[in-house]
Structures are given as structure tokens and as C-alpha cells.
Short mmCIF file of C-alpha atoms and ligand atoms in Angstrom, two decimals:
data_model
loop_
_atom_site.label_atom_id
_atom_site.label_comp_id
_atom_site.label_asym_id
_atom_site.label_seq_id
_atom_site.Cartn_x
_atom_site.Cartn_y
_atom_site.Cartn_z
CA MET A 1 -1.04 16.83 16.49
CA ASP A 2 1.84 17.08 14.01
CA ARG A 3 1.44 18.96 10.48
CA ILE A 4 3.71 19.59 7.60
CA ARG A 5 4.76 22.96 6.37
CA ILE A 6 5.64 23.31 2.90
CA VAL A 7 6.73 26.58 1.06
CA GLY A 8 6.60 25.81 -2.30
CA GLY A 9 8.45 26.69 -5.32
CA ASN A 10 11.62 25.07 -5.38
CA GLU A 11 12.76 22.24 -7.91
CA LEU A 12 14.01 18.83 -6.58
CA ASN A 13 17.53 17.90 -7.58
CA GLY A 14 19.37 15.10 -5.51
CA SER A 15 18.89 11.59 -4.48
CA ILE A 16 15.42 10.11 -2.96
CA PRO A 17 16.10 6.50 -1.44
CA ILE A 18 13.00 4.36 -1.64
CA SER A 19 12.26 2.23 1.42
CA GLY A 20 10.56 -1.35 1.50
CA ALA A 21 7.14 -1.38 0.24
CA LYS A 22 4.21 -0.98 3.24
CA ASN A 23 1.95 -3.22 1.00
CA ALA A 24 4.38 -6.13 0.28
CA ALA A 25 5.31 -5.78 4.25
CA LEU A 26 2.10 -6.31 5.72
CA PRO A 27 1.30 -9.72 4.45
CA LEU A 28 4.61 -11.22 4.59
CA MET A 29 4.97 -10.44 8.28
CA ILE A 30 1.19 -12.00 8.32
CA ALA A 31 2.71 -14.92 6.57
CA SER A 32 4.79 -15.14 9.78
CA LEU A 33 1.49 -16.66 11.33
CA LEU A 34 2.10 -20.01 9.21
CA THR A 35 4.75 -21.33 11.00
CA ASP A 36 6.63 -21.87 14.35
CA GLY A 37 9.84 -21.21 12.98
CA THR A 38 11.53 -17.45 12.65
CA LEU A 39 10.59 -15.46 9.42
CA SER A 40 13.13 -12.82 8.79
CA LEU A 41 12.20 -9.97 6.66
CA ASP A 42 14.71 -7.62 4.96
CA ASN A 43 14.21 -3.68 4.01
CA VAL A 44 11.01 -3.83 6.04
CA PRO A 45 10.14 0.05 6.42
CA HIS A 46 9.67 2.27 9.49
CA LEU A 47 5.63 3.08 9.08
CA ALA A 48 2.69 3.49 11.69
CA ASP A 49 1.11 0.29 9.49
CA VAL A 50 4.17 -1.92 10.43
CA GLU A 51 4.25 -0.97 14.15
CA GLN A 52 0.33 -1.51 14.54
CA LEU A 53 0.41 -4.75 12.69
CA THR A 54 3.26 -5.66 15.04
CA ARG A 55 1.13 -5.22 17.89
CA ILE A 56 -1.66 -7.06 16.44
CA LEU A 57 0.60 -10.18 15.96
CA GLY A 58 1.79 -9.75 19.17
CA ASN A 59 -1.72 -10.42 20.50
CA HIS A 60 -1.76 -13.65 18.54
CA GLY A 61 1.52 -14.86 19.95
CA VAL A 62 4.09 -13.70 17.66
CA ASP A 63 7.39 -12.60 18.91
CA TYR A 64 9.25 -10.14 17.34
CA SER A 65 12.79 -8.66 17.11
CA VAL A 66 14.50 -6.00 15.09
CA ASN A 67 18.25 -6.41 13.75
CA GLY A 68 18.28 -9.31 16.24
CA ARG A 69 17.35 -7.21 19.18
CA ARG A 70 14.21 -5.33 20.51
CA GLU A 71 13.60 -2.02 18.70
CA ALA A 72 15.15 0.95 20.18
CA GLN A 73 13.47 5.21 19.30
CA GLY A 74 14.58 5.89 15.95
CA SER A 75 15.72 3.31 13.92
CA ALA A 76 17.37 3.85 10.61
CA TYR A 77 15.86 2.71 7.11
CA ALA A 78 15.84 -0.80 5.99
CA ARG A 79 15.25 -2.70 9.13
CA THR A 80 15.36 -6.66 9.26
CA MET A 81 12.81 -7.66 11.66
CA ASN A 82 12.16 -11.18 12.67
CA PHE A 83 8.99 -13.01 13.70
CA THR A 84 8.55 -15.87 15.41
CA ALA A 85 5.02 -17.53 16.10
CA ARG A 86 5.78 -20.56 18.21
CA ASN A 87 2.84 -20.71 19.74
CA ILE A 88 -0.28 -19.22 18.72
CA VAL A 89 -1.97 -17.89 21.76
CA ASP A 90 -5.05 -16.52 20.87
CA THR A 91 -6.95 -17.03 17.58
CA THR A 92 -8.84 -14.41 18.08
CA ALA A 93 -8.18 -10.29 16.63
CA PRO A 94 -10.55 -8.27 18.02
CA TYR A 95 -12.23 -4.96 17.00
CA GLU A 96 -10.06 -2.11 18.56
CA LEU A 97 -7.25 -3.78 16.88
CA VAL A 98 -8.37 -4.74 13.41
CA SER A 99 -10.46 -1.74 13.30
CA LYS A 100 -7.48 1.14 12.88
CA MET A 101 -5.61 -0.86 9.70
CA ARG A 102 -7.93 -3.25 7.09
CA ALA A 103 -4.75 -5.37 6.41
CA SER A 104 -4.92 -7.22 9.86
CA PHE A 105 -8.10 -8.71 8.57
CA TRP A 106 -5.77 -10.82 6.74
CA VAL A 107 -4.91 -13.18 9.61
CA ILE A 108 -7.32 -14.95 9.46
CA GLY A 109 -6.08 -16.98 6.49
CA PRO A 110 -3.09 -18.15 8.45
CA LEU A 111 -4.56 -18.68 11.65
CA VAL A 112 -7.39 -21.45 10.04
CA ALA A 113 -5.04 -22.98 7.91
CA ARG A 114 -2.83 -23.45 10.66
CA MET A 115 -4.74 -23.95 13.95
CA GLY A 116 -8.52 -24.28 12.40
CA GLN A 117 -9.77 -21.88 13.82
CA ALA A 118 -9.91 -17.85 13.82
CA ARG A 119 -12.17 -15.06 14.72
CA VAL A 120 -11.72 -12.12 13.26
CA SER A 121 -13.36 -8.91 13.54
CA LEU A 122 -14.68 -6.86 10.40
CA PRO A 123 -12.35 -4.36 9.19
CA GLY A 124 -11.77 -0.71 9.51
CA GLY A 125 -9.26 1.48 7.05
CA CYS A 126 -9.21 4.42 5.28
CA ALA A 127 -12.34 6.19 4.06
CA ILE A 128 -11.95 5.24 0.61
CA GLY A 129 -15.51 3.27 0.07
CA THR A 130 -16.81 0.57 1.44
CA ARG A 131 -14.66 -2.70 1.38
CA PRO A 132 -16.31 -5.75 1.96
CA VAL A 133 -15.24 -9.23 3.00
CA ASP A 134 -17.50 -11.50 0.80
CA LEU A 135 -14.15 -12.75 -1.27
CA PHE A 136 -12.84 -13.64 1.50
CA ILE A 137 -15.42 -15.33 3.39
CA ASP A 138 -16.31 -17.01 -0.17
CA GLY A 139 -13.09 -18.37 -0.99
CA LEU A 140 -12.43 -19.92 2.53
CA ARG A 141 -15.38 -21.36 2.32
CA ALA A 142 -14.18 -23.08 -1.00
CA LEU A 143 -11.24 -24.21 1.14
CA GLY A 144 -13.71 -26.08 3.41
CA ALA A 145 -13.82 -23.60 6.49
CA GLU A 146 -17.37 -23.06 7.93
CA ILE A 147 -17.99 -19.62 8.42
CA ASP A 148 -20.34 -17.61 10.59
CA ILE A 149 -20.50 -13.68 10.86
CA ASP A 150 -21.58 -13.13 14.26
CA VAL A 151 -21.93 -9.62 16.12
CA GLY A 152 -19.09 -7.89 13.89
CA TYR A 153 -17.09 -10.68 14.33
CA VAL A 154 -15.91 -13.39 11.18
CA ASP A 155 -15.80 -16.97 12.73
CA ALA A 156 -13.87 -19.34 10.50
CA ARG A 157 -13.57 -22.94 11.93
CA ALA A 158 -11.34 -25.94 9.96
CA PRO A 159 -10.79 -28.34 12.68
CA LYS A 160 -9.80 -31.08 10.21
CA GLY A 161 -7.59 -28.98 8.14
CA LEU A 162 -8.33 -27.01 4.92
CA ILE A 163 -8.76 -28.67 1.68
CA GLY A 164 -7.62 -27.56 -1.68
CA ASN A 165 -9.68 -26.56 -4.31
CA ARG A 166 -10.53 -24.46 -7.39
CA TYR A 167 -11.51 -20.89 -6.72
CA VAL A 168 -12.65 -18.17 -9.18
CA PHE A 169 -12.33 -14.41 -7.78
CA PRO A 170 -15.54 -12.67 -8.77
CA LYS A 171 -13.52 -9.65 -9.08
CA VAL A 172 -9.54 -8.78 -8.76
CA SER A 173 -9.06 -8.70 -4.84
CA VAL A 174 -5.26 -7.97 -3.70
CA GLY A 175 -6.19 -8.77 0.14
CA ALA A 176 -7.95 -11.72 -0.66
CA THR A 177 -5.57 -13.10 -3.18
CA HIS A 178 -2.97 -12.67 -0.37
CA VAL A 179 -5.46 -14.38 2.22
CA LEU A 180 -6.41 -17.55 0.13
CA MET A 181 -3.10 -18.05 -1.12
CA MET A 182 -1.51 -18.32 2.52
CA ALA A 183 -4.39 -20.64 3.49
CA ALA A 184 -4.15 -22.86 0.72
CA THR A 185 -0.60 -23.45 1.38
CA LEU A 186 -1.24 -25.91 4.38
CA ALA A 187 -4.49 -27.27 2.82
CA LYS A 188 -4.82 -30.84 1.74
CA GLY A 189 -4.12 -31.02 -1.82
CA GLU A 190 -4.34 -28.63 -4.99
CA THR A 191 -5.40 -25.15 -4.66
CA VAL A 192 -5.97 -23.19 -8.15
CA LEU A 193 -6.89 -19.59 -7.56
CA GLU A 194 -8.57 -17.69 -10.75
CA ASN A 195 -8.91 -14.20 -11.90
CA ALA A 196 -6.17 -13.69 -8.85
CA ALA A 197 -4.27 -10.06 -8.43
CA ARG A 198 -1.30 -9.82 -10.46
CA GLU A 199 0.56 -7.34 -8.29
CA PRO A 200 3.79 -7.28 -7.64
CA GLU A 201 3.22 -7.71 -4.08
CA VAL A 202 1.37 -10.83 -4.33
CA VAL A 203 4.40 -11.94 -6.08
CA ASN A 204 6.50 -11.13 -3.13
CA LEU A 205 4.31 -13.13 -0.72
CA ALA A 206 4.39 -16.13 -3.10
CA GLU A 207 8.54 -16.24 -3.34
CA CYS A 208 8.83 -15.98 0.33
CA LEU A 209 5.70 -18.86 1.03
CA ASN A 210 8.07 -21.07 -1.30
CA ALA A 211 11.28 -19.87 0.77
CA MET A 212 9.13 -20.88 3.75
CA GLY A 213 9.13 -24.21 1.96
CA ALA A 214 5.34 -23.93 0.03
CA LYS A 215 4.95 -25.19 -3.36
CA VAL A 216 3.33 -21.81 -5.16
CA SER A 217 3.40 -21.69 -8.84
CA GLY A 218 2.01 -18.88 -11.41
CA ALA A 219 1.93 -15.77 -9.09
CA GLY A 220 1.99 -12.74 -11.33
CA THR A 221 -0.59 -14.39 -13.45
CA PRO A 222 -4.43 -14.67 -13.37
CA THR A 223 -4.03 -18.29 -12.40
CA ILE A 224 -1.91 -19.26 -8.86
CA VAL A 225 -1.49 -22.93 -8.36
CA ILE A 226 -0.78 -24.24 -4.75
CA ASP A 227 -0.07 -27.84 -3.42
CA GLY A 228 -0.50 -28.04 -0.20
CA VAL A 229 2.19 -29.29 2.39
CA ALA A 230 1.96 -30.18 6.26
CA ALA A 231 4.08 -27.55 7.78
CA LEU A 232 6.17 -24.70 6.31
CA SER A 233 9.48 -23.50 8.50
CA GLY A 234 10.94 -20.14 9.03
CA ALA A 235 12.56 -18.56 5.99
CA THR A 236 14.86 -15.37 5.10
CA HIS A 237 13.09 -12.96 2.39
CA PRO A 238 13.24 -8.96 1.62
CA VAL A 239 10.45 -6.83 1.23
CA ILE A 240 10.40 -5.18 -2.73
CA PRO A 241 10.78 -1.64 -3.16
CA ASP A 242 7.80 0.28 -2.48
CA ARG A 243 5.97 1.38 -6.13
CA ILE A 244 3.98 3.69 -4.78
CA GLU A 245 6.80 5.79 -2.97
CA THR A 246 8.66 5.46 -6.32
CA GLY A 247 5.51 6.85 -8.35
CA THR A 248 4.68 9.66 -5.88
CA TYR A 249 8.27 10.92 -5.83
CA ALA A 250 8.53 10.68 -9.93
CA MET A 251 5.21 12.77 -9.68
CA ALA A 252 6.49 15.47 -7.23
CA VAL A 253 9.76 15.79 -9.65
CA ALA A 254 7.11 15.91 -12.73
CA MET A 255 5.58 18.68 -10.95
CA THR A 256 8.24 21.09 -9.57
CA GLY A 257 10.81 20.23 -12.22
CA GLY A 258 14.30 19.04 -11.78
CA ASP A 259 16.35 15.90 -11.52
CA VAL A 260 16.25 13.15 -9.24
CA ILE A 261 17.77 9.75 -8.70
CA LEU A 262 15.03 7.33 -7.21
CA GLU A 263 18.06 5.15 -5.48
CA GLY A 264 16.93 1.49 -5.59
CA ALA A 265 13.48 1.93 -7.30
CA ARG A 266 12.25 -0.98 -9.76
CA ALA A 267 10.66 0.62 -12.97
CA ASP A 268 9.06 -2.91 -13.76
CA LEU A 269 6.97 -2.50 -10.28
CA LEU A 270 5.36 0.32 -12.09
CA GLU A 271 5.37 0.44 -15.90
CA ALA A 272 1.96 1.87 -16.68
CA ALA A 273 2.69 5.25 -14.14
CA LEU A 274 6.27 6.08 -15.54
CA GLU A 275 4.64 5.65 -18.75
CA ALA A 276 1.51 8.41 -17.93
CA ILE A 277 4.67 10.79 -16.59
CA GLU A 278 6.60 10.03 -19.50
CA GLN A 279 3.16 11.42 -21.70
CA ALA A 280 3.20 14.33 -19.17
CA GLY A 281 6.50 15.53 -20.66
CA THR A 282 9.11 14.24 -18.03
CA GLU A 283 11.90 12.03 -18.61
CA VAL A 284 12.14 8.69 -17.11
CA ILE A 285 15.30 7.01 -17.25
CA ARG A 286 15.74 3.45 -16.06
CA LEU A 287 18.86 2.63 -14.68
CA ASP A 288 20.56 -0.55 -13.10
CA ASN A 289 19.52 0.43 -9.10
CA GLY A 290 16.77 2.96 -9.77
CA ILE A 291 15.19 5.68 -11.49
CA ARG A 292 16.35 8.76 -12.99
CA VAL A 293 13.41 11.38 -13.30
CA ARG A 294 14.27 14.59 -15.06
CA ARG A 295 12.36 17.70 -16.53
CA LYS A 296 14.07 21.17 -16.89
CA GLY A 297 12.10 23.32 -18.61
CA GLY A 298 8.98 22.03 -20.52
CA VAL A 299 5.38 21.96 -19.64
CA ILE A 300 2.84 19.70 -17.81
CA ARG A 301 1.09 18.39 -20.43
CA PRO A 302 -2.43 16.57 -19.75
CA VAL A 303 -2.68 13.07 -19.50
CA ASP A 304 -5.79 11.12 -19.13
CA ILE A 305 -5.54 8.00 -16.78
CA THR A 306 -7.87 5.26 -15.67
CA THR A 307 -7.18 3.17 -12.70
CA ALA A 308 -6.97 -0.54 -12.96
CA PRO A 309 -5.56 -3.63 -11.32
CA PHE A 310 -1.86 -4.57 -11.91
CA PRO A 311 -0.55 -3.81 -14.76
CA GLY A 312 -3.07 -1.14 -14.88
CA PHE A 313 -2.32 2.37 -13.48
CA PRO A 314 -2.32 1.91 -9.63
CA THR A 315 -5.36 3.38 -7.85
CA ASP A 316 -2.83 4.13 -4.84
CA LEU A 317 -1.17 7.03 -7.51
CA GLN A 318 -4.67 8.05 -8.60
CA ALA A 319 -4.67 11.19 -6.32
CA GLN A 320 -0.64 12.00 -7.06
CA PHE A 321 -1.22 12.43 -10.58
CA MET A 322 -4.50 14.19 -10.09
CA GLY A 323 -1.77 16.43 -7.75
CA LEU A 324 0.19 16.77 -10.83
CA MET A 325 -2.62 17.41 -13.46
CA THR A 326 -3.59 20.31 -11.31
CA ARG A 327 -0.54 22.38 -13.20
CA ALA A 328 -0.72 20.73 -16.69
CA GLN A 329 -1.33 22.88 -19.69
CA GLY A 330 -4.99 21.67 -20.49
CA ARG A 331 -7.89 19.30 -19.46
CA SER A 332 -7.56 15.35 -18.41
CA HIS A 333 -9.69 13.27 -17.13
CA ILE A 334 -9.04 10.66 -14.03
CA THR A 335 -11.00 7.77 -14.04
CA GLU A 336 -11.29 5.58 -10.67
CA THR A 337 -12.21 2.05 -11.23
CA ILE A 338 -11.43 0.34 -8.19
CA PHE A 339 -12.78 2.12 -5.06
CA GLU A 340 -15.82 4.02 -5.19
CA ASN A 341 -15.54 6.98 -2.98
CA ARG A 342 -11.59 7.45 -3.59
CA PHE A 343 -11.80 11.50 -4.58
CA MET A 344 -11.85 13.23 -0.99
CA HIS A 345 -8.40 14.91 -2.38
CA VAL A 346 -10.59 16.89 -4.92
CA GLN A 347 -11.81 19.55 -2.58
CA GLU A 348 -8.82 19.97 -0.96
CA LEU A 349 -6.45 20.33 -3.98
CA ALA A 350 -9.60 23.09 -4.96
CA ARG A 351 -8.33 24.99 -1.67
CA LEU A 352 -4.90 25.17 -3.28
CA GLY A 353 -6.38 26.98 -6.39
CA ALA A 354 -6.88 23.49 -8.39
CA ARG A 355 -9.99 23.52 -10.89
CA ILE A 356 -11.37 20.17 -10.77
CA THR A 357 -15.09 18.64 -11.59
CA LEU A 358 -16.51 15.46 -10.85
CA ALA A 359 -18.74 13.46 -13.27
CA GLY A 360 -19.35 10.30 -11.65
CA GLN A 361 -16.46 7.75 -11.68
CA THR A 362 -14.52 10.67 -13.43
CA ALA A 363 -12.24 13.50 -12.24
CA ILE A 364 -12.18 16.45 -15.33
CA VAL A 365 -8.91 18.44 -14.35
CA ASP A 366 -8.54 21.71 -15.82
CA GLY A 367 -4.93 23.00 -15.41
CA VAL A 368 -4.12 26.23 -13.71
CA GLU A 369 -1.40 28.62 -13.92
CA ARG A 370 -0.37 28.72 -10.37
CA LEU A 371 -1.68 26.89 -6.98
CA ARG A 372 -1.50 29.09 -4.10
CA GLY A 373 -0.33 27.80 -0.63
CA ALA A 374 -3.22 26.88 1.95
CA PRO A 375 -4.16 24.87 5.19
CA VAL A 376 -5.19 21.18 3.96
CA MET A 377 -6.19 17.99 5.39
CA ALA A 378 -6.84 15.04 3.88
CA THR A 379 -8.96 11.43 4.89
CA ASP A 380 -6.59 9.01 3.39
CA LEU A 381 -2.55 8.09 3.25
CA ARG A 382 -2.88 8.66 -0.73
CA ALA A 383 -4.56 11.81 -0.63
CA SER A 384 -2.57 13.45 2.24
CA VAL A 385 0.33 12.84 -0.40
CA SER A 386 -1.47 14.62 -3.31
CA LEU A 387 -1.70 17.88 -0.96
CA VAL A 388 2.02 17.70 -0.52
CA ILE A 389 2.52 17.50 -4.52
CA GLY A 390 0.37 20.39 -4.74
CA GLY A 391 2.15 22.16 -2.14
CA LEU A 392 5.44 22.03 -3.61
CA ALA A 393 4.38 23.75 -6.85
CA ALA A 394 2.11 25.97 -4.52
CA GLU A 395 3.29 29.74 -4.09
CA GLY A 396 3.80 30.59 -0.42
CA GLU A 397 2.85 28.23 2.56
CA THR A 398 0.74 25.18 2.73
CA ILE A 399 0.00 23.74 6.04
CA VAL A 400 -0.98 19.60 5.52
CA ASN A 401 -2.90 18.66 8.86
CA ARG A 402 -3.67 15.38 10.43
CA ILE A 403 -0.59 13.71 8.81
CA TYR A 404 -0.81 10.76 10.85
CA HIS A 405 -1.71 9.43 7.87
CA LEU A 406 1.10 10.34 6.00
CA ASP A 407 3.09 8.24 8.56
CA ARG A 408 1.13 5.70 7.66
CA GLY A 409 2.61 5.00 4.68
CA PHE A 410 5.62 7.51 3.98
CA GLU A 411 9.17 6.76 5.89
CA ARG A 412 10.66 10.19 6.48
CA LEU A 413 9.04 11.89 3.61
CA GLU A 414 10.06 15.62 5.11
CA GLU A 415 13.87 14.20 5.44
CA LYS A 416 13.82 13.08 1.51
CA LEU A 417 12.26 15.83 0.18
CA SER A 418 13.99 18.33 2.03
CA GLY A 419 17.39 16.54 0.87
CA CYS A 420 16.49 17.61 -2.29
CA GLY A 421 16.07 21.27 -1.91
CA ALA A 422 12.05 21.40 -1.17
CA ILE A 423 11.02 23.64 1.65
CA VAL A 424 9.48 21.17 4.10
CA GLU A 425 9.66 20.63 7.63
CA ARG A 426 7.41 18.86 10.19
CA LEU A 427 5.74 21.17 12.77
CA SER A 428 5.40 18.78 15.89
CA GLU A 429 3.01 19.66 19.16
C1 EPZ B 1 -4.76 -3.48 -1.52
O1 EPZ B 1 -6.23 -3.17 -0.43
C2 EPZ B 1 -4.21 -2.23 -1.03
N1 EPZ B 1 -3.81 -2.46 0.76
C3 EPZ B 1 -4.83 -1.15 -1.33
O2 EPZ B 1 -3.79 0.07 -0.61
C4 EPZ B 1 -4.76 -0.64 -2.71
O3 EPZ B 1 -5.75 0.40 -3.10
C5 EPZ B 1 -5.58 -1.92 -3.04
O4 EPZ B 1 -5.10 -3.03 -2.67
C6 EPZ B 1 -6.22 -2.20 -4.47
O5 EPZ B 1 -4.82 -1.99 -5.27
C7 EPZ B 1 -2.75 -3.25 1.13
O6 EPZ B 1 -2.33 -3.83 0.27
C8 EPZ B 1 -2.53 -3.50 2.37
P1 EPZ B 1 -8.46 -4.95 -2.94
P2 EPZ B 1 -7.25 -4.17 -0.64
O7 EPZ B 1 -8.96 -6.09 -2.36
O8 EPZ B 1 -6.70 -5.70 -0.40
C9 EPZ B 1 -13.04 -5.05 -3.42
C10 EPZ B 1 -3.21 2.09 0.39
O9 EPZ B 1 -3.08 2.96 0.12
N2 EPZ B 1 -13.45 -5.89 -2.75
O10 EPZ B 1 -7.82 -5.48 -3.80
O11 EPZ B 1 -8.13 -4.09 0.74
C11 EPZ B 1 -12.74 -3.51 -3.10
O12 EPZ B 1 -13.83 -3.14 -2.23
C12 EPZ B 1 -3.63 1.00 0.15
O13 EPZ B 1 -1.65 1.36 0.60
C13 EPZ B 1 -14.77 -6.83 -2.70
O14 EPZ B 1 -15.73 -6.24 -3.36
O15 EPZ B 1 -7.86 -3.75 -1.71
C14 EPZ B 1 -12.63 -2.99 -3.97
O16 EPZ B 1 -13.29 -2.24 -4.63
C15 EPZ B 1 -5.20 1.53 0.29
N3 EPZ B 1 -14.88 -7.83 -1.74
C16 EPZ B 1 -11.72 -4.18 -4.94
O17 EPZ B 1 -12.38 -5.17 -4.38
C17 EPZ B 1 -13.74 -8.36 -0.99
O18 EPZ B 1 -14.31 -9.35 -0.34
C18 EPZ B 1 -10.36 -4.46 -4.98
O19 EPZ B 1 -10.00 -4.36 -3.63
C19 EPZ B 1 -12.73 -7.78 -1.13
C20 EPZ B 1 -12.12 -6.54 -2.06
#
């Protein structure tokens, strides 16, 4: 299995192109199930999760091509991918496929809306705590679907179609917002979703649905209103830049020092995280087509953060910020409120010499003067990249094992970092 070798101590200087967002691309790809037309998505990142979802959609009968042809090996950044679900050949999403990636459960919404039935395995995904699907089930029931849970599968049926309704999410959920919004586009009448997720990926999906002929308004606010239509058509739509990748590299620069332009990044997608980085002593300059991050000298200051749904500090940047705080001058508190088990990186950061104590949902981080390289391994995507951030500032060699997690969400990480002067290489076996 591939590993990443890092020799820490170098500043980062130069520029890093920001890829399309994984968490925007996945629901957009799933939206292709809603129409028999072709959905062309621009700026799709080359990531293991995108490939996996392509296989899952293929199982339902979705045909795909890249830039107008079938994909060759080693394709470039910023692909245009075309998805066509002319005929849905299978409305079952089997365990073998869904267990590899939680987001694939989301096919349940478009399938039941367009085909009147779906049988989808309960999901798997990252080891970041139990992630139930009660909100999806309650919400689809509110739209008139009959749902049974049968030996590990969710069976949803609406033979006469879904019916618009008002649904109040008892808890903010990105995935359940995506699914109900997609399902409601083909329901009869009006659907009102209250306490909806406001994440930029929800807005990106709503804009795509509207380009396909849906009538969605209010995405980006807690209340989304969807007027159902009889059918959707194909469209062309861009994937937004990845705010988590942006924040990750900004934190890497804050950690090592240096001066880097994050090309194509959009500051409005991650203001809470950028403010935390500024408070930690790094300059953040918002440019027209990117963000410049600079720390020349000075110290890393301790900053307390608490994760929250958008526009709060994203849980997907919590591990990376903890990586940064391990070298702050003083004590910081990092509180995780979205997932109950998202501190798997703590023990591994400790292997690099970090001093972190856990107190319930809060990690107390006492900054240390130096980290030392070590072999480490992580159990989820964002945890893995926090170890890369640690390794960039550690003395000597850090080997990050099990990097298939990184390949799920970071496109060409080693190339992007080594292009800015870091010593980072992939060791293939
Ligand atoms: C999305 O996951 C992201 N995944 C996650 O990113 C991200 O951490 C998360 O949103 C929060 O921002 C994708 O977009 C593919 P949720 P999602 O439903 O939709 C609870 C990454 O590293 N909940 O908003 O699965 C749930 O347990 C990944 O890229 C219920 O209780 O997250 C959690 O505590 C990891 N019942 C909270 O809601 C439900 O039916 C928020 O989860 C659904 C969710």
C-alpha cells in the first residue's frame, strides 16, 4: 500500500491550484439520476471517491464519459464529466458498493423520486462515529414514501410519485438536505424544508437542479422551498472550489511559514476558518481569483475553536487546525460538536510529540516548541491530512501510512506541496 514520506522543516512558497470540491461533486453526480438528459459537470476532481461513485452510478445504468470520451489513465486536473441516466436499469444499491462510501446512500432520493422505488443498503464510510439515516427516512416519509428497513436495506416506495410537504429537520444534516431537495424537485406540489443545511455544497446543488429545470429557492438559508416539476433535463454545471482543501493548505502555510497563493480558492466559502487562521498570526489576503496566505516569522498563537454547521468552523477542518495548534505558543481548546468520535488524530499527533488531552468533546492542546518525525497512520481522510501538516513542521522524517484515505479527498497532494518547496513524496509498493 502506498505511503507518504515527509521531511519537515521547509517553508511553503509558491502557488497551489485548488481542485473542485469532493463534497460538491458527489451530490451533483447523484443528481444525474433525476433526468434522462446528460448532466455535464465541470471542474470535477480526480479522487478515489469520485471513481467509486461513478461505479455505483454505473450499476444503476448511468453512462459516463470524460471530456467527451471514456477516461484515459492519469488524466489532468479539472475534468469535465458527463453523466447520462437514460435508462435506470437497477434501483438497488447493494451493500458491497454503498458500504465503501456513505454518500452513495444519497441515491435513494433521486431513485424514489424518478422511479417510484429504491432499495439502498445502509451506509458505511469514515470511522468518525455513528452516522444514522433517521432524517432521510423521516423526511422521505414526509414526502409520501413508504419505507421499510429490511435486513440492512432501506426499501422506499412511492409508486404514484412523491408529494410536496413541509419538513423540519430536527438536526442540521448536509446529506439529508441534499437528498430531500433532490427528491422534492420531482414531487407533486410545493415542499418547504426548514432548518436545512446552509453549506456551499447545498447551494451548488440547488443551482445545478435549477439549471436542470427545477424550481428551488432559498438554498443557503435555513428554509428551502421547492416547487415540484414533472421532469428535469440535462444541464452543464461547475463544481465549486474545495473549501476544505483550501483551508487545509492555508493551515499548512500557517504551520510552516511562507507565502502561498491558493489559486481559484473562494474566501467566502470558508470565512470562519480563515478568521481562525488570522487570529493564529497568519496573514490572509483575499484576491479576486484566490487567496494569498503569508506568515514570515512571528509565532503561531493559540486559538480556541468549536465546530458548527456552516457558516461556523467546519468539522472537516478540525483535525488540520489541531495539527496547527500543536505548535502554538500556549494552550488552545478545540471542541467538536458534529461527530462524537472525530478525535482519532489525537493519538497519532502525539506520536509526533504533540501534547493533547481529551476532555469529552474538547481537546486541550498545549503547544510544543518542536515536533519530531515518526511513522503515523490515520483512520479517516481529514485526520490523515492533519498528520501531513504535523509532518511538514516536524524535525526529520514522517511516514504517513494508509494513505488511501488521503486519495479519497486530496488530489495530487504530494505534487501540490512539493511544488511549494516541501519535501513530500509518495512511496509506492
Ligand atoms: C457531510 O456528511 C460531509 N460529507 C462530511 O464530510 C462532513 O463532515 C459533514 O457533512 C458535516 O459537514 C459529504 O458531503 C460527502 P451530516 P454528512 O448528515 O452529510 C447526524 C469528509 O471528510 N445525522 O451533515 O453525512 C450525523 O450523525 C466528510 O469529507 C443524524 O443524526 O453529514 C452527524 O452527527 C466526512 N441522522 C450530523 O447529523 C441522519 O439521518 C451531521 O451529519 C443524518 C445525520
